[in-house]
XYZ file of C-alpha atoms in Angstrom:
529
model
C 24.218 75.599 156.994
C 20.876 75.954 158.754
C 22.516 77.981 161.482
C 23.852 80.367 158.912
C 20.523 80.654 157.225
C 19.017 81.452 160.519
C 21.347 84.392 160.814
C 21.453 85.649 157.211
C 19.678 85.399 153.901
C 21.912 83.922 151.157
C 21.440 84.014 147.349
C 24.090 82.173 145.389
C 25.071 83.288 141.797
C 22.596 86.123 141.624
C 22.988 89.550 140.186
C 20.986 90.974 143.142
C 22.401 91.663 146.578
C 22.086 89.057 149.378
C 21.018 90.364 152.799
C 22.039 88.593 156.006
C 20.017 89.564 159.044
C 21.251 88.740 162.510
C 18.652 87.528 165.065
C 20.717 88.883 167.898
C 20.880 92.515 166.932
C 19.922 95.224 164.538
C 23.115 95.036 162.428
C 22.656 94.591 158.649
C 25.521 93.816 156.256
C 25.146 93.874 152.416
C 27.895 92.067 150.501
C 28.136 91.321 146.759
C 30.565 88.828 145.247
C 31.172 86.932 142.012
C 29.308 83.902 143.238
C 27.088 85.236 146.003
C 25.976 88.349 147.796
C 25.598 88.662 151.598
C 23.860 91.306 153.673
C 23.838 91.418 157.501
C 21.641 93.839 159.464
C 18.232 94.614 160.846
C 16.401 97.202 158.827
C 13.486 97.144 161.278
C 15.558 98.040 164.348
C 14.517 101.174 166.107
C 16.902 104.030 166.866
C 16.696 103.136 170.575
C 17.813 99.570 169.853
C 20.830 100.885 167.879
C 21.973 102.920 170.856
C 23.499 99.892 172.754
C 26.714 99.681 174.651
C 29.900 99.780 172.625
C 31.014 96.280 173.422
C 27.778 94.747 172.350
C 27.944 96.609 169.094
C 31.476 95.401 168.341
C 30.558 91.802 169.009
C 27.696 91.938 166.583
C 29.945 93.451 163.911
C 32.492 90.714 164.427
C 29.801 88.077 164.084
C 28.710 89.449 160.677
C 32.322 89.582 159.446
C 32.911 85.934 160.388
C 29.697 84.898 158.652
C 30.704 86.845 155.520
C 34.150 85.265 155.433
C 32.725 81.769 155.829
C 30.184 82.211 153.042
C 32.810 83.773 150.709
C 35.127 80.791 151.146
C 32.321 78.331 150.481
C 31.171 80.092 147.335
C 34.743 80.424 146.013
C 35.092 76.673 146.342
C 31.855 76.168 144.439
C 33.083 78.420 141.629
C 36.304 76.424 141.249
C 34.411 73.135 141.272
C 31.936 74.196 138.579
C 32.822 72.985 135.022
C 33.927 75.651 132.389
C 31.574 75.474 129.368
C 34.340 76.796 127.055
C 36.917 74.074 127.703
C 36.695 70.307 127.546
C 38.616 67.868 129.598
C 40.828 66.981 126.637
C 41.935 70.608 126.287
C 43.732 70.634 129.520
C 45.747 67.603 128.603
C 49.281 68.556 127.588
C 50.307 67.988 123.922
C 53.534 66.032 123.961
C 54.524 66.441 120.185
C 55.334 69.958 118.941
C 53.835 70.993 115.574
C 56.225 71.429 112.634
C 55.981 73.245 109.272
C 56.291 70.943 106.263
C 56.744 73.856 103.816
C 59.288 76.661 103.681
C 58.996 80.376 103.167
C 59.501 81.385 99.542
C 59.400 84.333 97.153
C 56.420 83.979 94.842
C 55.803 86.036 91.712
C 52.433 86.492 90.051
C 51.341 88.577 87.092
C 48.681 91.116 87.916
C 45.232 89.606 87.359
C 46.417 86.014 87.833
C 45.840 83.708 90.837
C 48.500 82.556 93.296
C 48.548 79.837 95.978
C 50.680 80.233 99.109
C 51.288 76.843 100.809
C 51.159 76.172 104.547
C 51.356 72.543 105.654
C 51.918 71.583 109.298
C 52.679 68.194 110.851
C 51.261 67.276 114.280
C 49.128 70.394 114.588
C 46.978 68.754 117.277
C 44.690 71.181 119.070
C 46.651 74.245 117.982
C 45.126 76.824 115.664
C 46.659 78.019 112.365
C 46.480 81.664 111.353
C 47.166 83.523 108.118
C 48.026 87.144 108.621
C 49.511 90.017 106.697
C 51.225 92.492 108.945
C 48.876 93.071 111.862
C 45.781 92.035 109.882
C 44.486 88.506 110.455
C 43.209 86.907 107.242
C 42.134 83.482 108.536
C 41.849 81.681 111.885
C 41.541 77.908 111.680
C 38.927 77.403 108.939
C 37.312 80.779 109.555
C 37.822 83.499 106.917
C 38.400 86.699 108.876
C 39.080 88.987 105.914
C 36.086 90.270 103.981
C 38.004 90.200 100.675
C 36.339 87.451 98.645
C 39.501 86.969 96.577
C 41.134 85.166 99.514
C 40.299 81.490 99.983
C 41.623 78.439 101.838
C 42.205 75.411 99.595
C 43.730 71.937 99.971
C 44.025 72.121 103.715
C 45.417 75.433 104.817
C 46.928 76.842 101.590
C 45.965 80.456 100.947
C 44.726 81.263 97.452
C 44.558 84.850 96.185
C 42.569 85.340 92.997
C 42.878 88.281 90.587
C 45.973 89.618 92.332
C 46.456 93.376 92.493
C 49.508 95.574 92.937
C 48.561 96.264 96.554
C 48.642 92.512 97.294
C 52.446 92.539 97.185
C 54.193 91.938 100.506
C 54.764 89.334 103.220
C 52.139 86.713 104.124
C 52.628 84.868 107.439
C 51.327 81.417 108.336
C 51.391 81.174 112.149
C 50.878 78.316 114.635
C 49.093 79.378 117.809
C 51.838 78.321 120.232
C 54.802 80.049 121.818
C 57.551 77.900 120.327
C 57.064 77.478 116.547
C 58.469 80.087 114.227
C 56.205 81.777 111.738
C 56.437 80.849 108.065
C 56.748 83.897 105.803
C 55.986 83.961 102.063
C 56.829 87.075 100.048
C 54.557 87.894 97.127
C 55.809 90.053 94.246
C 53.310 91.302 91.672
C 54.613 91.427 88.087
C 53.103 94.156 85.931
C 53.366 94.160 82.093
C 54.958 97.297 80.610
C 52.963 100.350 79.604
C 54.165 103.371 77.627
C 53.403 107.067 77.727
C 55.113 109.185 75.068
C 55.812 112.896 74.802
C 54.367 114.543 72.786
C 51.071 112.849 73.453
C 49.791 113.346 69.888
C 52.867 111.407 68.695
C 53.710 113.929 65.968
C 56.618 116.381 65.795
C 57.219 119.023 63.129
C 60.596 120.803 63.105
C 62.572 123.077 60.811
C 65.836 121.960 59.266
C 68.778 122.527 61.618
C 66.730 122.519 64.823
C 66.766 119.996 67.709
C 64.023 117.416 68.208
C 63.380 115.751 71.587
C 61.143 112.708 72.071
C 60.377 111.067 75.406
C 59.160 107.572 76.184
C 58.064 106.909 79.773
C 57.544 103.262 80.635
C 56.148 101.691 83.786
C 55.825 98.121 84.998
C 57.410 95.606 87.353
C 60.245 94.858 86.819
C 61.216 98.263 85.452
C 61.014 97.937 81.638
C 64.011 98.413 79.366
C 63.493 100.984 76.597
C 64.734 100.760 73.004
C 64.453 103.323 70.196
C 64.295 102.357 66.530
C 63.666 104.235 63.324
C 61.361 102.526 60.889
C 62.768 102.534 57.360
C 61.086 100.756 54.489
C 64.442 100.295 52.720
C 66.932 99.487 55.470
C 64.556 98.011 58.039
C 64.526 99.170 61.656
C 67.796 100.635 62.919
C 68.633 100.600 66.635
C 69.311 104.119 67.931
C 69.211 104.391 71.723
C 68.269 102.739 75.026
C 67.451 105.938 76.900
C 64.038 107.243 77.899
C 64.767 110.389 75.869
C 65.668 110.517 72.177
C 67.388 113.711 70.975
C 67.995 114.557 67.304
C 70.309 117.507 66.733
C 70.575 119.629 63.573
C 67.831 117.680 61.845
C 67.559 117.439 58.074
C 65.413 115.432 55.702
C 67.238 112.224 56.593
C 65.886 112.501 60.160
C 62.277 112.593 58.979
C 60.290 109.406 59.492
C 58.682 107.247 62.159
C 60.533 106.539 65.398
C 59.400 103.610 67.530
C 59.829 103.304 71.281
C 59.734 99.758 72.666
C 59.344 98.860 76.354
C 60.022 95.308 77.514
C 60.366 93.791 80.992
C 59.797 90.131 80.142
C 56.210 90.117 81.447
C 53.949 89.131 78.588
C 54.520 90.985 75.280
C 56.636 94.097 74.734
C 54.698 97.279 73.930
C 55.451 99.868 71.249
C 54.659 103.496 70.516
C 55.379 105.398 67.283
C 56.269 109.074 66.898
C 56.276 110.655 63.438
C 58.895 113.344 62.795
C 58.399 115.835 59.958
C 61.299 118.097 58.948
C 60.460 121.337 57.151
C 63.301 122.413 54.856
C 64.061 123.869 51.446
C 63.776 121.193 48.759
C 66.656 118.743 48.512
C 67.397 117.434 45.010
C 69.292 114.324 43.974
C 70.091 113.310 40.386
C 70.786 109.818 39.079
C 73.496 111.046 36.678
C 75.294 114.371 36.576
C 76.587 113.478 33.090
C 74.431 111.958 30.333
C 75.675 110.718 26.952
C 73.504 111.539 23.936
C 73.615 111.495 20.143
C 71.486 112.860 17.317
C 68.355 110.892 16.581
C 68.195 109.132 19.965
C 65.801 109.689 22.880
C 67.019 110.565 26.388
C 65.495 110.984 29.845
C 66.833 113.371 32.498
C 65.670 112.610 36.040
C 65.661 114.579 39.312
C 64.286 113.480 42.693
C 62.949 116.194 45.011
C 62.951 115.471 48.762
C 61.071 117.459 51.376
C 57.876 117.588 53.399
C 56.793 120.928 51.946
C 55.150 120.975 48.515
C 57.616 122.151 45.887
C 57.325 123.518 42.367
C 59.675 121.868 39.877
C 61.088 123.674 36.781
C 63.524 122.593 34.046
C 66.178 124.848 32.468
C 68.667 124.491 29.563
C 71.666 126.812 29.760
C 69.673 129.139 32.107
C 66.629 129.204 29.795
C 63.301 127.972 31.151
C 62.007 124.985 29.196
C 58.417 124.527 28.130
C 56.843 121.394 26.663
C 57.172 120.996 22.863
C 56.465 118.271 20.335
C 59.915 116.745 21.113
C 60.120 117.653 24.790
C 57.825 116.714 27.693
C 57.925 116.874 31.497
C 56.144 114.569 33.903
C 56.421 113.410 37.511
C 55.641 110.362 39.600
C 55.735 110.909 43.339
C 58.907 112.822 44.133
C 60.610 111.873 40.826
C 60.580 114.396 37.961
C 61.565 113.499 34.377
C 62.467 115.565 31.308
C 62.066 113.500 28.124
C 63.734 114.635 24.876
C 62.828 112.728 21.702
C 64.800 112.678 18.429
C 67.764 114.430 20.021
C 69.294 117.272 17.953
C 72.620 119.088 17.991
C 70.948 122.073 19.634
C 69.900 119.911 22.568
C 73.469 119.477 23.858
C 74.352 121.583 26.871
C 73.839 122.005 30.617
C 70.403 121.279 32.071
C 69.209 122.119 35.560
C 66.224 121.099 37.655
C 65.054 123.810 40.068
C 62.703 123.177 43.007
C 60.963 125.961 44.963
C 58.941 125.869 48.181
C 58.038 128.274 50.974
C 61.349 127.639 52.738
C 63.818 128.036 49.877
C 65.082 127.174 46.406
C 67.453 124.384 45.267
C 69.120 123.654 41.913
C 71.012 120.657 40.474
C 72.865 120.405 37.127
C 73.038 117.662 34.498
C 75.444 117.818 31.548
C 74.246 116.313 28.255
C 77.188 115.600 25.923
C 78.100 113.585 22.836
C 81.616 112.867 24.105
C 82.401 109.312 25.306
C 81.598 108.346 28.830
C 84.289 107.383 31.385
C 85.858 103.923 31.117
C 84.434 101.178 33.319
C 87.030 98.493 34.159
C 85.980 94.821 34.068
C 89.317 93.042 34.671
C 90.050 91.427 38.040
C 92.644 93.079 40.240
C 95.088 90.122 40.187
C 96.909 89.074 37.029
C 97.409 85.429 36.067
C 100.890 86.240 34.787
C 104.211 87.394 36.178
C 104.932 90.070 33.575
C 101.663 91.018 31.893
C 98.085 92.063 32.582
C 94.986 91.666 30.421
C 93.024 94.929 30.755
C 89.323 94.796 29.816
C 86.982 97.811 29.953
C 83.841 99.351 28.451
C 83.198 102.906 27.245
C 79.811 104.487 26.608
C 79.639 106.116 23.185
C 76.998 106.065 20.501
C 79.333 107.433 17.763
C 82.360 105.201 16.968
C 85.525 105.741 19.003
C 88.452 107.298 17.157
C 91.276 106.929 19.652
C 92.143 105.366 23.018
C 94.893 106.622 25.337
C 96.187 104.170 27.964
C 98.331 105.435 30.856
C 99.960 103.096 33.418
C 102.761 103.150 35.984
C 104.372 100.975 38.620
C 103.538 102.022 42.156
C 106.801 102.453 44.068
C 107.089 101.784 47.793
C 108.863 105.116 48.451
C 106.443 107.110 46.333
C 104.788 110.179 47.884
C 101.932 112.411 46.861
C 104.372 115.235 46.063
C 106.707 112.968 44.043
C 104.600 110.362 42.236
C 106.001 107.869 39.769
C 106.013 108.686 36.052
C 103.210 107.527 33.758
C 103.760 105.598 30.542
C 101.164 106.302 27.859
C 100.146 104.270 24.856
C 97.846 105.248 21.996
C 95.550 102.385 21.025
C 93.378 101.798 18.017
C 89.906 100.987 19.388
C 87.982 97.935 18.319
C 84.455 98.164 16.971
C 83.060 95.467 19.284
C 79.929 96.632 21.098
C 78.387 95.140 24.223
C 75.140 97.018 23.440
C 74.086 99.869 21.082
C 75.602 102.519 23.360
C 78.756 100.788 24.723
C 82.064 99.512 23.335
C 83.994 96.702 25.047
C 87.775 96.484 24.559
C 90.792 94.507 25.798
C 94.512 95.247 25.787
C 97.470 93.262 27.164
C 100.031 95.366 29.014
C 103.434 93.618 28.710
C 106.874 94.032 30.211
C 105.679 94.297 33.791
C 107.637 93.326 36.908
C 106.537 90.277 38.917
C 105.010 90.743 42.353
C 104.310 94.436 41.726
C 101.461 96.926 41.999
C 100.407 98.978 38.975
C 97.901 101.759 38.264
C 96.167 102.367 34.953
C 93.853 105.051 33.467
C 91.947 105.244 30.159
C 90.853 108.199 28.021
C 88.808 107.968 24.791
C 87.865 110.260 21.909
C 85.013 110.265 19.379
C 83.687 112.814 16.899
C 82.586 115.126 19.762
C 85.991 115.122 21.524
C 87.908 113.555 24.405
C 86.105 112.339 27.478
C 87.174 112.901 31.074
C 90.050 110.625 32.027
C 88.906 107.605 34.031
C 89.463 106.890 37.686
C 92.605 104.951 38.596
C 92.341 101.159 38.351
C 94.898 99.247 40.462
C 96.132 95.732 39.631
C 98.805 93.244 40.849
C 101.185 90.977 38.939
C 101.942 87.448 40.073
C 104.969 86.480 42.189
C 107.519 83.656 41.649
C 106.700 81.874 44.882
C 103.067 81.360 43.936
C 104.035 80.063 40.485
C 106.572 77.619 41.941
C 104.022 76.364 44.482
C 101.646 75.532 41.665
C 104.492 73.776 39.808
C 105.272 71.689 42.905
C 101.620 70.725 43.137
C 101.692 69.502 39.515
C 104.863 67.482 40.092
C 103.342 65.965 43.230
C 100.325 64.834 41.240
C 102.676 63.186 38.719
C 104.499 61.168 41.388
C 101.261 59.960 42.989
C 99.916 58.378 39.786
C 100.541 54.595 39.264
C 99.082 51.554 37.511
C 97.746 51.232 33.975
C 95.201 53.987 34.452
C 97.853 56.083 36.159
C 100.237 55.939 33.175
C 97.831 57.866 30.988
C 97.303 60.436 33.725
C 101.079 60.589 34.278
C 101.701 61.483 30.639
C 99.131 64.267 30.812
C 100.594 65.542 34.069
C 104.090 65.585 32.580
C 102.835 67.672 29.685
C 101.157 70.121 32.076
C 104.351 70.296 34.137
C 106.501 70.991 31.093
C 104.155 73.758 29.985
C 104.206 75.292 33.477
C 108.030 75.221 33.613
C 108.215 76.772 30.147
C 105.868 79.556 31.211
C 108.030 80.331 34.243
C 111.228 80.369 32.167
C 109.684 82.634 29.549
C 108.480 84.964 32.269
C 112.038 85.360 33.556
């Protein structure tokens, strides 16, 4: 090494150049390398010294090249022999057991705002490094948090916790072992979002004219996509289900469409949400009456009632036989809400007639009629539809009449199987003397047995009554059924069976009673024939 130093100047591991000067000539060589720099030459040589024969010059150049090559090889060996500060001896030892995931990839669901933990457990990790990444972004490396998002945290080893999850957190999260053999473990995170509603119109109020079309829209968002339900709130019938579409269309609206419609959105994430839309229908007044016919008599008090429907204020007037009525000492008008009442006290003969209630508003005029009469009211049947007998039927009914009834007309017929609307069966009529039995001060209750009927048959009956003011309107048809033989015989067999099953001292008394019942039943059947 001293011979080399005599020829050149050497600086090992220096950022500056190393100059090697040859003692035998003016040649100077400057060489830089990763571990040393070498320069060969004579900077002090004169121009005359440089002008030497060609052979001498080539020999000197060859000498410098050999010196450079020797020094380069020596320094390269020193570089290989020097310890690496970034690796320990244990790192270069081969790991004989491959790492293995103890958990599996899974689909996780979390509600927005909640926290979620994604597991990653590895067996025999050794010197390998675990990474959490999402796409190309590295979240963690070993125990180092790479992401700047403070919501991400490593807990219980290498499980990844995400606090206060957001919609943009949805996607795949990859736990990766830093080797070339193990497969990555992928967890998929889905963010569940509770439903929200936006309705059209935004002010949640719709006003429409009668006969027009009303459109309501309910836009819901969330994850999963919410289901939508429409209901109409009704204080009498409760909520009625109408539709499951985002759009609710009401065609040819009238007063029955007015009210509050509720849109409900539900996707199973927390509570369902609701939005109400109020629909107002502008129309001429719509009038309903409790009774189109009212029974009255002198000296009594009566009330006539009309109900006016509509969302536009209406003026209500009362008429008798086309004459406008004003309040008097016996007559008064009052209202409560949408109900209007005409009260007549100490009813007189002149008060009979046709009354009408007339309602006016900006959109039109409506009229309804009520007849006030002293004639009897229509019969109201109380008897059950099925007779207890083979050949008769006990008909019970009531008739409204303050004056006594003078006459009752009963009409009945057997309904034939081949009967048609054009050729109905003939009616049999009977004139009855009414009883004076009252169920209350304004109603009579009467009964009549219709005899001579056919067993197992269908009959129809109608009633008409007369008092001092005349005949009433004939009643609606009441249909009834006579008994059949088979049913009567079945009941007789049941009685006889009960007789045969009785025994013992206590049974003898019951047997005697059963025999008597059986005899009476047989007699009834024979008489019916």
